[in-house]
Amino acid sequence: MVEGQMPHALPAAPQLPPWVRHPRSAIGWIALGAGLVIAATVALVLGMALVVIALVAWLVRGAIWLLAWAWGWIWFAVTRLRSRPYPFVLHPPVYRRARSTVLNDSFLSTLPRLVGTTARVAGFLLVPLALSASVAGLVVPSLRARPYLAVFSLPALERKLIGLGRRRGYFEDGHDVAVVDYDEFLATHFPQRADFLTWWRDQDASRRFAPKARHWSHPTHFGTLELGPFPDVLGLPGLAAAAMRRTEIRGLRELLISQGEIDDMGDPDLDDRAECAVIRIVSRTGRDGIRRWIVQMPSTRSWHPRSGQAPNDITADIVALSLQQTTLTRAVCQAMRMAGVQKQDRVLAAGFSLGGMVAGQLAECAREHEFTVSHLITAGSPIGRDRIDPAIRVLSIEHILDSVPRMEGRQNPVWSGTAPDAPEWVTVKAGPPLPHGYRIASTHYSPSYAETAGSIEDDPPDERVRRYLHGEAYCDGALEFFGPGQTLRDYAATRVGADHPRAAVPVYLHATVEHGVTRGTLRTTLRRVPGVIAVDIYQSRTGFPTTIVWNADVLVRSLRPWFADVERTVVYRGLLSLLKRRRAVGIQLRLQAKQSPGVLWQATVQRMEDGRWREWVDVSFATAAAEAEYLPVLLPHGWTSRINYYPPDAFE
């Protein structure tokens, strides 16, 4: 109501007047007694039924325990034939812990094969159901969806599912897409983060950050309410996460570490909703004068069944599996045109999970858009059905326990090119160590793929891999795209017509209040450490929706005190308390200093099956000068990637 305006005369809301309670009458006492008799009878019957149900449940539980006990011994005997124990070192399943390990070993080893088998036979098993829906659609309009008859393959069934879902508001991938520079996207939608990012990048800026605007943040839902200055300009979520962006990608390992960065950048305010899809494009001119580009696509950021603002969601996954072009693919092509990719330039397309599927689609349609994709690198992506040009050299990295690459029911082709015109498709399988908990979420995990990529780069397992990376006289190696002299730009893509971001998952089943209190306390504590500028602690989903990594991003003034005065095991001890409240895969601590923005230090800590803690330390340097100055300080042994193990009680 506008000030000074008289309220309209409206009828009062319904209500009951007060009254005095009177004693119960004789009829009331009779009704009460009858009710008690009926209630007692019903309670007795329900109690007897519950006893029967409990007895049946006890018998079923006993039967399940007996089957699990027998299966545990069978699986243990079968695994004794393995040349190498994986994923776990098994002991005789005499005790509960050993039996649990054996059963989880069988589950993780069997599930990918079951997924692959199901995908292969789904085209036959579900055809009658799809045809029945087509027949029913003659009468029920809500069941009408293409294709009507050609439903004899898995992609066709997925297209049928998409059509049925769209009649109910699901899987609306759209068509038009808006692509802008990521910094421009921040300046428009998140001006506070853009303001801080400008100060962080300016080495000549004042020592203390001062917002440009007086109010800095003025929520629209407060209308014309007069607000004062922002009370804590460095306490806004997303400042540290926005600043930690690498400027170069120097190899396969950093390529997949970069994957986690662009996935998290799609949520600038860290509210666990996807505001945009971030596409990273890196250019470099080689010694031969040829301009080369790395185009990296994001993975799935939202698992909500209704499509939202960001085009990298579960809708894009299903559309890509149905072999239809996604909105994200069109966004990538638009971003490449904005970046200035020319027909004569060479392009390396890369991505993890959904990003790999979109990279495969880019490889298919590159000629149509006058791009020259010469190399394709995917990690954990089902692209075996893609019709990729044989002239494109492909490297697929797959973990043997990862179910996602098997979802299309077809193995990747094996092309071993040893001539200039021969096709080449190399698939590298690996089995990374799994953290404590044995959850299937741990098998589809981008930091784990980054570690695998680093080992492939350092020690190629095969001559074909070495040829793919380093090249031959008749072909370029993929490593030609990496190296000094790179220019990196990020682009934000959003669906046109979708004005609201979707949550990362449709339903939250964990205690968000407890996590919020714990996370807030840790964040406040780290900000009190001398030299700390900004801190962000947030959940990073790096694969499946349940693949949670707790990220702690810390911006400091100088890195040296953190490796001389601050004991990082103390920081780990606080962050690991989040793992007890949330069954996460691990924690990741990232450090970057304003005095040395070209150096990014990060460590991932996970608890292994035997109780030990595993720390993977990785350091990225933007320039050779930064590496020469800080490598002796950060990693005295001279490695840019190192793995350490700690005893189970190291952080207690």
XYZ file of C-alpha atoms in Angstrom:
652
model
C 0.000 0.000 0.000
C 1.336 3.412 -0.943
C 1.952 5.783 1.972
C -0.992 8.147 2.533
C -3.507 5.949 0.719
C -6.616 4.838 2.684
C -7.212 1.071 2.956
C -10.203 -0.387 1.129
C -13.157 -1.701 3.160
C -12.810 -5.488 3.043
C -14.811 -8.178 4.885
C -13.223 -9.615 8.028
C -11.602 -13.046 7.956
C -13.646 -15.979 9.380
C -13.170 -16.583 13.114
C -14.859 -18.227 16.130
C -15.875 -16.223 19.232
C -14.626 -17.382 22.694
C -16.812 -19.834 24.664
C -16.745 -21.624 28.062
C -16.226 -25.392 28.193
C -19.098 -27.316 29.906
C -18.921 -30.705 31.721
C -19.278 -33.860 29.581
C -22.846 -35.212 29.423
C -23.942 -38.855 29.938
C -24.060 -39.407 26.199
C -20.538 -38.035 25.957
C -19.281 -40.525 28.566
C -20.949 -43.416 26.713
C -19.352 -42.294 23.419
C -15.954 -42.005 25.126
C -16.182 -45.561 26.511
C -17.241 -46.977 23.155
C -14.374 -45.152 21.479
C -11.869 -46.597 23.948
C -13.129 -50.150 23.341
C -12.922 -49.731 19.572
C -9.477 -48.101 19.794
C -8.157 -50.905 22.029
C -9.428 -53.537 19.588
C -7.865 -51.777 16.610
C -4.586 -51.314 18.512
C -4.512 -55.036 19.396
C -5.077 -56.051 15.771
C -2.405 -53.622 14.556
C 0.017 -54.858 17.204
C -0.440 -58.475 16.135
C 0.026 -57.456 12.496
C 3.235 -55.609 13.381
C 4.522 -58.682 15.232
C 3.905 -60.804 12.136
C 5.599 -58.201 9.929
C 8.573 -58.039 12.297
C 8.887 -61.838 12.275
C 8.776 -61.936 8.465
C 11.310 -59.090 8.275
C 13.603 -60.969 10.672
C 13.384 -64.089 8.502
C 14.026 -62.071 5.329
C 16.953 -60.326 6.983
C 18.372 -63.681 8.003
C 18.008 -65.010 4.469
C 19.697 -61.908 3.047
C 22.519 -62.224 5.571
C 22.992 -65.874 4.633
C 23.062 -65.048 0.906
C 25.486 -62.175 1.526
C 27.707 -64.448 3.611
C 27.755 -67.090 0.870
C 28.294 -64.535 -1.897
C 31.099 -62.921 0.084
C 33.028 -66.173 0.255
C 32.340 -66.921 -3.433
C 33.543 -63.474 -4.517
C 36.580 -63.698 -2.260
C 37.508 -67.031 -3.841
C 37.029 -65.649 -7.364
C 39.134 -62.551 -6.697
C 42.041 -64.701 -5.553
C 42.575 -65.370 -9.262
C 43.258 -61.683 -9.973
C 46.806 -60.761 -10.828
C 46.363 -57.419 -9.050
C 43.920 -56.728 -6.203
C 41.522 -53.940 -7.211
C 39.630 -51.956 -6.101
C 40.452 -53.231 -2.594
C 42.827 -55.632 -0.914
C 40.471 -58.347 0.331
C 40.718 -60.468 3.451
C 38.672 -63.579 4.302
C 35.116 -62.355 5.081
C 35.053 -63.778 8.581
C 34.367 -60.528 10.377
C 31.871 -57.805 9.542
C 34.375 -55.219 8.262
C 36.106 -57.699 5.955
C 32.745 -58.977 4.695
C 31.581 -55.412 4.004
C 34.740 -54.738 1.995
C 34.265 -57.917 -0.062
C 30.610 -57.128 -0.805
C 31.419 -53.564 -1.825
C 34.226 -54.844 -4.029
C 31.742 -57.100 -5.815
C 29.210 -54.255 -6.124
C 31.681 -51.787 -7.637
C 33.094 -54.422 -9.990
C 29.705 -55.723 -11.140
C 27.713 -52.500 -11.552
C 29.558 -51.125 -14.639
C 29.131 -54.458 -16.423
C 25.460 -54.542 -15.449
C 24.955 -50.999 -16.766
C 26.672 -51.873 -20.038
C 24.642 -55.061 -20.469
C 21.384 -53.262 -19.677
C 22.196 -50.548 -22.212
C 22.877 -53.181 -24.881
C 19.610 -55.058 -24.394
C 17.388 -52.060 -23.550
C 16.656 -51.544 -27.233
C 15.002 -54.980 -27.305
C 13.452 -55.166 -23.845
C 11.757 -51.755 -23.896
C 10.530 -51.786 -27.493
C 7.109 -53.287 -26.567
C 6.616 -50.590 -23.940
C 7.541 -47.815 -26.387
C 5.254 -49.226 -29.094
C 2.433 -49.543 -26.552
C 2.868 -45.870 -25.696
C 2.638 -45.022 -29.399
C -0.607 -46.998 -29.741
C -2.041 -45.456 -26.575
C -1.124 -42.048 -27.964
C -3.830 -42.487 -30.599
C -6.351 -42.076 -27.778
C -4.391 -40.251 -25.052
C -2.727 -37.079 -26.430
C -0.251 -36.882 -23.550
C 1.363 -40.129 -24.779
C 1.997 -38.891 -28.309
C 5.700 -38.437 -28.933
C 8.118 -39.124 -31.759
C 9.422 -41.545 -32.860
C 6.267 -43.634 -33.145
C 7.623 -46.837 -34.718
C 11.409 -46.502 -35.096
C 12.156 -47.299 -31.439
C 14.436 -50.302 -31.888
C 17.676 -48.748 -30.578
C 18.756 -47.140 -27.321
C 19.084 -43.593 -28.791
C 15.606 -43.927 -30.331
C 14.151 -44.957 -26.969
C 15.829 -41.957 -25.362
C 14.323 -39.671 -28.009
C 10.941 -41.201 -27.199
C 11.537 -40.517 -23.496
C 12.459 -36.910 -24.261
C 9.289 -36.442 -26.304
C 7.089 -37.857 -23.538
C 8.880 -35.778 -20.925
C 8.452 -32.534 -22.845
C 4.681 -32.980 -22.761
C 4.991 -32.703 -18.987
C 7.510 -29.880 -18.862
C 10.677 -31.982 -18.599
C 13.797 -32.152 -20.819
C 13.116 -28.792 -22.520
C 16.595 -28.151 -23.865
C 15.448 -25.205 -25.974
C 17.327 -23.964 -29.000
C 18.509 -20.363 -28.675
C 21.438 -19.603 -26.418
C 23.084 -16.435 -25.134
C 26.886 -16.407 -24.887
C 28.896 -13.564 -23.339
C 32.362 -13.140 -21.903
C 32.391 -14.552 -18.375
C 33.728 -11.337 -16.842
C 30.918 -9.447 -18.562
C 28.435 -11.968 -17.144
C 29.798 -11.337 -13.641
C 29.660 -7.561 -14.096
C 26.004 -7.777 -15.161
C 24.620 -10.358 -12.740
C 27.160 -10.401 -9.895
C 28.760 -6.927 -9.823
C 30.224 -7.464 -6.349
C 32.349 -10.402 -7.506
C 33.392 -8.542 -10.653
C 34.406 -5.517 -8.558
C 36.564 -7.677 -6.290
C 38.050 -9.547 -9.248
C 39.220 -6.272 -10.811
C 40.998 -5.327 -7.577
C 42.545 -8.798 -7.220
C 44.049 -8.756 -10.704
C 45.467 -5.240 -10.389
C 48.941 -5.581 -8.871
C 49.165 -1.802 -8.433
C 45.884 -1.522 -6.526
C 45.755 -0.421 -2.901
C 46.520 -2.954 -0.194
C 42.950 -2.966 1.113
C 39.944 -3.660 -1.068
C 37.408 -0.836 -1.245
C 34.118 -1.314 -3.141
C 33.454 1.129 -5.954
C 29.747 1.544 -5.249
C 28.495 2.828 -1.900
C 25.764 0.262 -1.459
C 27.531 -2.473 -3.461
C 24.603 -4.790 -2.923
C 20.965 -3.709 -3.055
C 18.510 -6.646 -3.206
C 15.520 -5.831 -5.386
C 13.040 -7.433 -2.981
C 13.665 -4.586 -0.490
C 12.251 -2.091 -2.975
C 13.114 1.532 -2.189
C 14.372 0.795 1.326
C 17.427 2.942 2.062
C 20.432 0.711 2.768
C 23.779 1.619 4.216
C 27.226 0.298 3.226
C 27.746 -3.436 2.967
C 28.758 -4.577 6.488
C 31.442 -7.089 5.438
C 32.733 -6.531 1.920
C 35.128 -9.498 2.100
C 32.550 -11.843 3.619
C 30.420 -12.188 0.503
C 30.364 -15.822 -0.753
C 32.096 -16.402 -4.059
C 34.943 -13.875 -3.891
C 37.754 -16.407 -3.448
C 36.199 -18.902 -5.860
C 35.852 -16.228 -8.562
C 39.476 -15.137 -8.216
C 41.033 -18.601 -8.503
C 41.184 -18.905 -12.262
C 44.229 -20.214 -14.046
C 45.705 -18.333 -16.985
C 47.295 -21.302 -18.786
C 46.761 -25.036 -19.305
C 50.113 -26.767 -19.623
C 49.217 -30.443 -19.996
C 46.638 -33.212 -19.658
C 46.698 -33.063 -15.865
C 45.996 -29.334 -15.797
C 43.362 -29.797 -18.506
C 41.226 -31.925 -16.193
C 42.007 -29.797 -13.146
C 40.711 -26.905 -15.228
C 37.541 -28.964 -15.731
C 36.683 -28.677 -12.052
C 37.290 -24.927 -12.177
C 34.852 -24.195 -14.990
C 32.224 -26.473 -13.444
C 32.355 -24.518 -10.171
C 32.438 -21.164 -11.978
C 28.896 -21.830 -13.196
C 27.693 -21.005 -9.657
C 29.321 -17.631 -8.856
C 27.403 -16.983 -5.615
C 27.879 -20.562 -4.311
C 24.182 -21.146 -3.605
C 24.297 -24.642 -5.186
C 22.354 -23.470 -8.238
C 23.696 -23.332 -11.787
C 23.500 -19.811 -13.216
C 25.449 -20.493 -16.425
C 27.635 -22.966 -18.278
C 31.270 -21.881 -18.563
C 33.146 -22.655 -21.786
C 36.922 -22.239 -21.634
C 38.830 -21.417 -24.826
C 42.633 -21.260 -24.900
C 44.667 -20.100 -27.894
C 48.358 -20.504 -28.654
C 50.508 -19.910 -31.710
C 53.140 -22.602 -32.133
C 56.665 -22.355 -33.460
C 55.360 -23.390 -36.876
C 53.118 -20.302 -36.987
C 49.897 -22.329 -36.776
C 47.323 -21.105 -34.293
C 45.965 -23.827 -32.045
C 42.931 -23.724 -29.776
C 41.801 -25.757 -26.775
C 38.017 -25.714 -26.357
C 36.872 -27.154 -23.033
C 33.216 -27.884 -22.250
C 31.636 -28.081 -18.774
C 30.160 -31.223 -17.246
C 26.733 -31.648 -15.655
C 26.052 -28.956 -13.059
C 22.342 -29.479 -12.315
C 20.488 -32.772 -11.910
C 17.046 -31.188 -11.748
C 14.631 -32.846 -14.228
C 13.303 -29.458 -15.365
C 15.729 -27.482 -17.470
C 16.934 -24.153 -16.156
C 19.131 -21.240 -17.067
C 22.381 -23.201 -17.413
C 22.451 -25.545 -20.446
C 24.774 -28.100 -18.771
C 22.186 -30.105 -16.844
C 20.635 -33.566 -16.847
C 18.466 -32.503 -19.793
C 21.604 -31.981 -21.882
C 22.874 -35.420 -20.804
C 19.741 -37.190 -22.021
C 19.605 -35.186 -25.251
C 23.264 -35.990 -25.963
C 22.733 -39.703 -25.278
C 19.869 -39.656 -27.794
C 22.405 -38.435 -30.415
C 20.635 -35.078 -30.808
C 22.516 -31.804 -30.758
C 22.339 -30.010 -27.415
C 21.927 -26.322 -26.736
C 25.336 -26.459 -25.070
C 26.894 -27.618 -28.353
C 25.416 -24.613 -30.147
C 26.739 -22.400 -27.358
C 30.242 -23.818 -27.849
C 30.147 -23.045 -31.576
C 29.003 -19.498 -30.840
C 31.757 -19.023 -28.251
C 34.356 -20.242 -30.758
C 33.182 -17.668 -33.290
C 33.352 -14.953 -30.628
C 36.893 -16.038 -29.713
C 37.997 -15.742 -33.345
C 38.606 -19.383 -34.290
C 39.291 -19.573 -38.030
C 38.897 -22.448 -40.464
C 42.645 -22.869 -40.940
C 43.283 -23.058 -37.171
C 43.525 -26.391 -35.389
C 41.229 -27.177 -32.474
C 41.511 -29.633 -29.587
C 38.063 -30.325 -28.104
C 38.025 -31.668 -24.547
C 35.613 -32.434 -21.743
C 34.693 -34.679 -18.835
C 31.390 -36.595 -18.687
C 28.792 -34.355 -20.392
C 31.650 -32.133 -21.554
C 33.141 -35.081 -23.432
C 29.801 -35.850 -25.105
C 29.497 -32.224 -26.219
C 33.109 -32.322 -27.431
C 32.173 -35.363 -29.511
C 29.214 -33.468 -30.988
C 31.525 -30.561 -31.801
C 33.841 -32.978 -33.594
C 30.842 -34.197 -35.634
C 29.561 -30.767 -36.696
C 32.890 -28.902 -36.940
C 33.029 -28.903 -40.735
C 29.474 -27.614 -40.947
C 30.539 -24.580 -38.883
C 33.878 -24.246 -40.731
C 36.062 -25.319 -37.810
C 38.953 -27.770 -38.007
C 38.944 -30.107 -35.012
C 42.116 -32.178 -35.189
C 42.179 -33.692 -31.671
C 39.533 -34.868 -29.219
C 40.156 -35.752 -25.544
C 37.375 -37.117 -23.353
C 37.305 -38.445 -19.793
C 34.494 -40.613 -18.460
C 32.250 -39.902 -21.473
C 30.030 -42.290 -23.495
C 30.915 -41.391 -27.092
C 31.195 -44.825 -28.728
C 28.126 -44.186 -30.920
C 29.278 -40.747 -32.120
C 29.990 -40.441 -35.835
C 33.353 -38.757 -35.453
C 35.338 -37.855 -38.539
C 38.167 -40.417 -38.959
C 40.560 -37.520 -39.595
C 40.197 -36.471 -35.935
C 42.609 -38.139 -33.515
C 40.769 -39.258 -30.375
C 41.992 -40.066 -26.854
C 39.384 -41.416 -24.417
C 40.246 -41.937 -20.742
C 37.952 -44.301 -18.847
C 38.088 -45.718 -15.340
C 37.192 -49.391 -15.335
C 34.674 -48.999 -12.477
C 33.008 -45.926 -13.999
C 29.492 -46.739 -15.229
C 29.007 -43.545 -17.258
C 31.136 -44.527 -20.315
C 29.042 -47.721 -20.577
C 25.650 -45.994 -20.586
C 25.309 -46.075 -24.355
C 25.934 -49.813 -24.561
C 28.806 -49.646 -27.021
C 32.568 -49.753 -26.640
C 34.750 -47.144 -28.310
C 36.189 -48.132 -31.690
C 39.864 -49.095 -31.836
C 41.577 -47.166 -34.611
C 45.359 -47.496 -34.701
C 46.555 -45.027 -37.283
C 50.168 -45.395 -38.401
C 49.873 -43.417 -41.632
C 48.986 -39.791 -42.430
C 45.391 -40.601 -43.453
C 44.741 -43.506 -41.070
C 42.166 -42.895 -38.286
C 43.333 -43.073 -34.682
C 41.163 -43.608 -31.597
C 42.971 -44.635 -28.420
C 41.058 -45.607 -25.274
C 43.088 -45.767 -22.053
C 41.624 -47.681 -19.105
C 42.745 -47.068 -15.523
C 41.827 -47.913 -11.954
C 42.483 -45.061 -9.507
C 42.518 -45.593 -5.731
C 39.078 -45.262 -4.161
C 38.416 -43.388 -0.919
C 36.821 -44.805 2.206
C 33.113 -45.499 1.852
C 33.199 -47.490 -1.408
C 30.362 -45.410 -2.869
C 29.736 -45.586 -6.592
C 30.054 -41.784 -6.672
C 33.807 -42.154 -6.193
C 34.213 -43.847 -9.572
C 33.049 -40.854 -11.659
C 35.127 -38.035 -10.254
C 36.964 -35.386 -12.304
C 39.947 -34.811 -9.915
C 40.581 -38.556 -10.040
C 40.599 -38.379 -13.838
C 43.058 -35.473 -13.587
C 45.415 -37.666 -11.598
C 45.066 -40.432 -14.188
C 45.732 -37.960 -17.010
C 48.895 -36.811 -15.253
C 50.212 -40.363 -15.011
C 49.403 -40.959 -18.704
C 51.295 -37.814 -19.639
C 54.319 -38.648 -17.477
C 54.520 -42.308 -18.502
C 52.491 -43.208 -21.635
C 51.271 -46.819 -21.264
C 51.543 -47.602 -24.965
C 53.278 -46.480 -28.134
C 49.941 -45.291 -29.529
C 49.460 -42.996 -26.526
C 52.989 -41.659 -26.903
C 52.321 -40.990 -30.593
C 49.048 -39.250 -29.753
C 50.723 -36.963 -27.219
C 54.032 -36.232 -28.927
C 53.120 -36.773 -32.573
C 55.066 -38.136 -35.502
C 56.456 -36.707 -38.703
C 53.036 -37.064 -40.353
C 50.844 -35.759 -37.493
C 50.837 -33.232 -34.653
C 50.898 -34.358 -31.050
C 48.250 -33.179 -28.611
C 50.919 -31.571 -26.424
C 51.471 -28.992 -29.185
C 48.302 -27.308 -27.904
C 49.786 -26.848 -24.426
C 52.695 -24.710 -23.384
C 53.757 -21.107 -22.831
C 52.278 -18.164 -24.659
C 48.647 -19.126 -24.148
C 45.698 -16.741 -24.019
C 42.763 -18.007 -21.968
C 39.195 -16.706 -22.100
C 36.040 -17.954 -20.414
C 32.523 -17.582 -21.794
C 29.185 -17.858 -19.982
C 26.312 -19.566 -21.806
C 22.644 -19.454 -20.786
C 19.431 -20.713 -22.355
C 17.300 -17.991 -23.908
C 13.870 -17.928 -22.286
C 14.950 -19.697 -19.083
C 15.282 -16.920 -16.521
C 15.822 -18.919 -13.345
C 18.662 -21.218 -12.279
C 17.888 -24.717 -11.113
C 19.192 -26.333 -7.949
C 22.022 -28.820 -8.331
C 19.742 -31.606 -7.076
C 15.922 -31.586 -6.915
C 15.755 -32.880 -3.319
C 18.181 -32.284 -0.451
C 18.223 -35.193 1.975
C 21.028 -34.032 4.271
C 20.975 -31.670 7.239
C 21.711 -28.407 5.455
C 21.381 -26.381 8.658
C 24.076 -28.371 10.428
C 26.381 -28.166 7.416
C 25.745 -24.440 7.121
C 26.684 -23.806 10.746
C 29.831 -25.929 10.481
C 30.854 -24.387 7.175
C 30.225 -20.861 8.467
C 32.288 -21.476 11.599
C 35.241 -22.854 9.620
C 35.053 -19.998 7.137
C 35.066 -17.405 9.909
C 37.997 -19.122 11.622
C 40.146 -19.233 8.483
C 39.464 -15.562 7.801
C 41.025 -14.737 11.172
C 44.379 -16.260 10.168
C 46.905 -13.428 9.566
C 47.337 -12.576 5.900
C 44.034 -14.103 4.748
C 41.945 -11.881 2.456
C 38.901 -13.991 1.550
C 37.679 -17.546 2.148
C 35.022 -19.699 0.484
C 33.940 -23.130 1.721
C 31.402 -24.861 -0.492
C 30.272 -28.147 -1.998
C 31.650 -28.995 -5.415
C 29.802 -31.646 -7.435
C 32.380 -33.201 -9.716
C 30.550 -36.095 -11.356
C 27.435 -37.788 -10.017
C 25.083 -35.616 -7.919
C 26.341 -37.460 -4.836
C 30.017 -36.933 -5.725
C 30.562 -34.168 -3.185
C 33.942 -32.562 -2.567
C 34.210 -29.897 0.112
C 36.254 -27.071 -1.392
C 38.081 -24.500 0.715
C 39.398 -21.607 -1.399
C 41.680 -19.222 0.482
C 43.086 -15.963 -0.895
C 46.141 -14.715 0.988
C 48.605 -11.871 0.627
C 51.683 -14.118 0.401
C 52.178 -17.866 0.044
C 55.434 -18.035 1.982
C 53.944 -17.679 5.510
C 51.506 -20.484 4.762
C 54.390 -22.885 4.266
C 56.561 -21.493 7.056
C 54.211 -20.421 9.874
C 50.840 -22.086 9.170
C 50.651 -25.842 9.673
C 48.288 -27.172 7.028
C 47.479 -30.284 9.057
C 45.680 -27.977 11.497
C 43.621 -26.583 8.619
C 42.888 -30.119 7.410
C 41.676 -31.102 10.866
C 38.980 -28.444 10.780
C 37.925 -29.100 7.198
C 37.756 -32.864 7.704
C 35.002 -32.321 10.254
C 32.742 -31.697 7.242
C 33.323 -35.271 6.072
C 31.813 -36.585 9.291
C 28.625 -34.605 8.703
C 28.394 -35.254 4.997
C 29.511 -38.459 3.292
C 31.715 -36.607 0.846
C 34.448 -37.985 -1.385
C 37.092 -35.716 0.137
C 38.206 -32.150 0.765
C 40.179 -29.817 -1.454
C 42.185 -26.850 -0.198
C 43.284 -24.214 -2.717
C 45.616 -21.293 -2.027
C 46.476 -18.277 -4.144
C 48.316 -15.098 -3.165
C 47.874 -11.551 -4.411
C 51.645 -11.145 -4.570
C 51.930 -14.177 -6.877
C 48.649 -14.607 -8.822
C 50.366 -16.925 -11.310
C 50.817 -19.648 -8.676
C 47.937 -21.895 -7.598
C 48.540 -24.466 -4.857
C 45.930 -27.104 -4.147
C 45.675 -30.322 -2.186
C 43.005 -33.022 -2.184
C 42.690 -35.161 0.949
C 40.770 -38.446 1.052
C 40.476 -41.294 3.513
C 41.412 -44.651 2.037
C 39.851 -48.046 2.709
C 42.648 -49.017 5.122
C 42.067 -45.876 7.212
C 45.085 -43.912 5.978
C 44.773 -40.380 4.633
C 45.881 -39.735 1.059
C 46.983 -36.237 0.051
C 47.436 -35.254 -3.583
C 49.330 -31.954 -3.837
C 49.348 -30.097 -7.134
C 50.928 -26.757 -8.022
C 50.241 -24.824 -11.223
C 52.533 -22.058 -12.473
C 51.485 -19.507 -15.073
C 55.055 -18.588 -16.027
C 58.503 -20.146 -15.928
C 59.693 -17.305 -13.681
C 56.983 -18.080 -11.115
C 57.915 -21.756 -11.194
C 61.609 -20.994 -10.642
C 60.810 -18.732 -7.679
C 58.139 -20.706 -5.840
C 58.735 -24.375 -6.652
C 61.591 -24.712 -4.091
C 59.312 -23.161 -1.455
C 56.112 -25.076 -2.169
C 57.574 -28.422 -3.256
C 61.222 -28.764 -2.213
C 61.536 -32.077 -4.083
C 60.902 -30.305 -7.372
C 57.620 -31.956 -8.411
C 54.502 -30.170 -9.559
C 52.331 -33.092 -8.464
C 52.960 -35.270 -5.432
C 51.106 -37.913 -3.404
C 51.562 -38.282 0.363
C 50.091 -40.795 2.812
C 49.392 -40.103 6.493
C 48.491 -42.525 9.311
C 44.819 -42.828 10.349
C 45.287 -40.649 13.450
C 47.296 -37.907 11.717
C 44.529 -35.297 11.910
C 42.958 -36.179 15.242
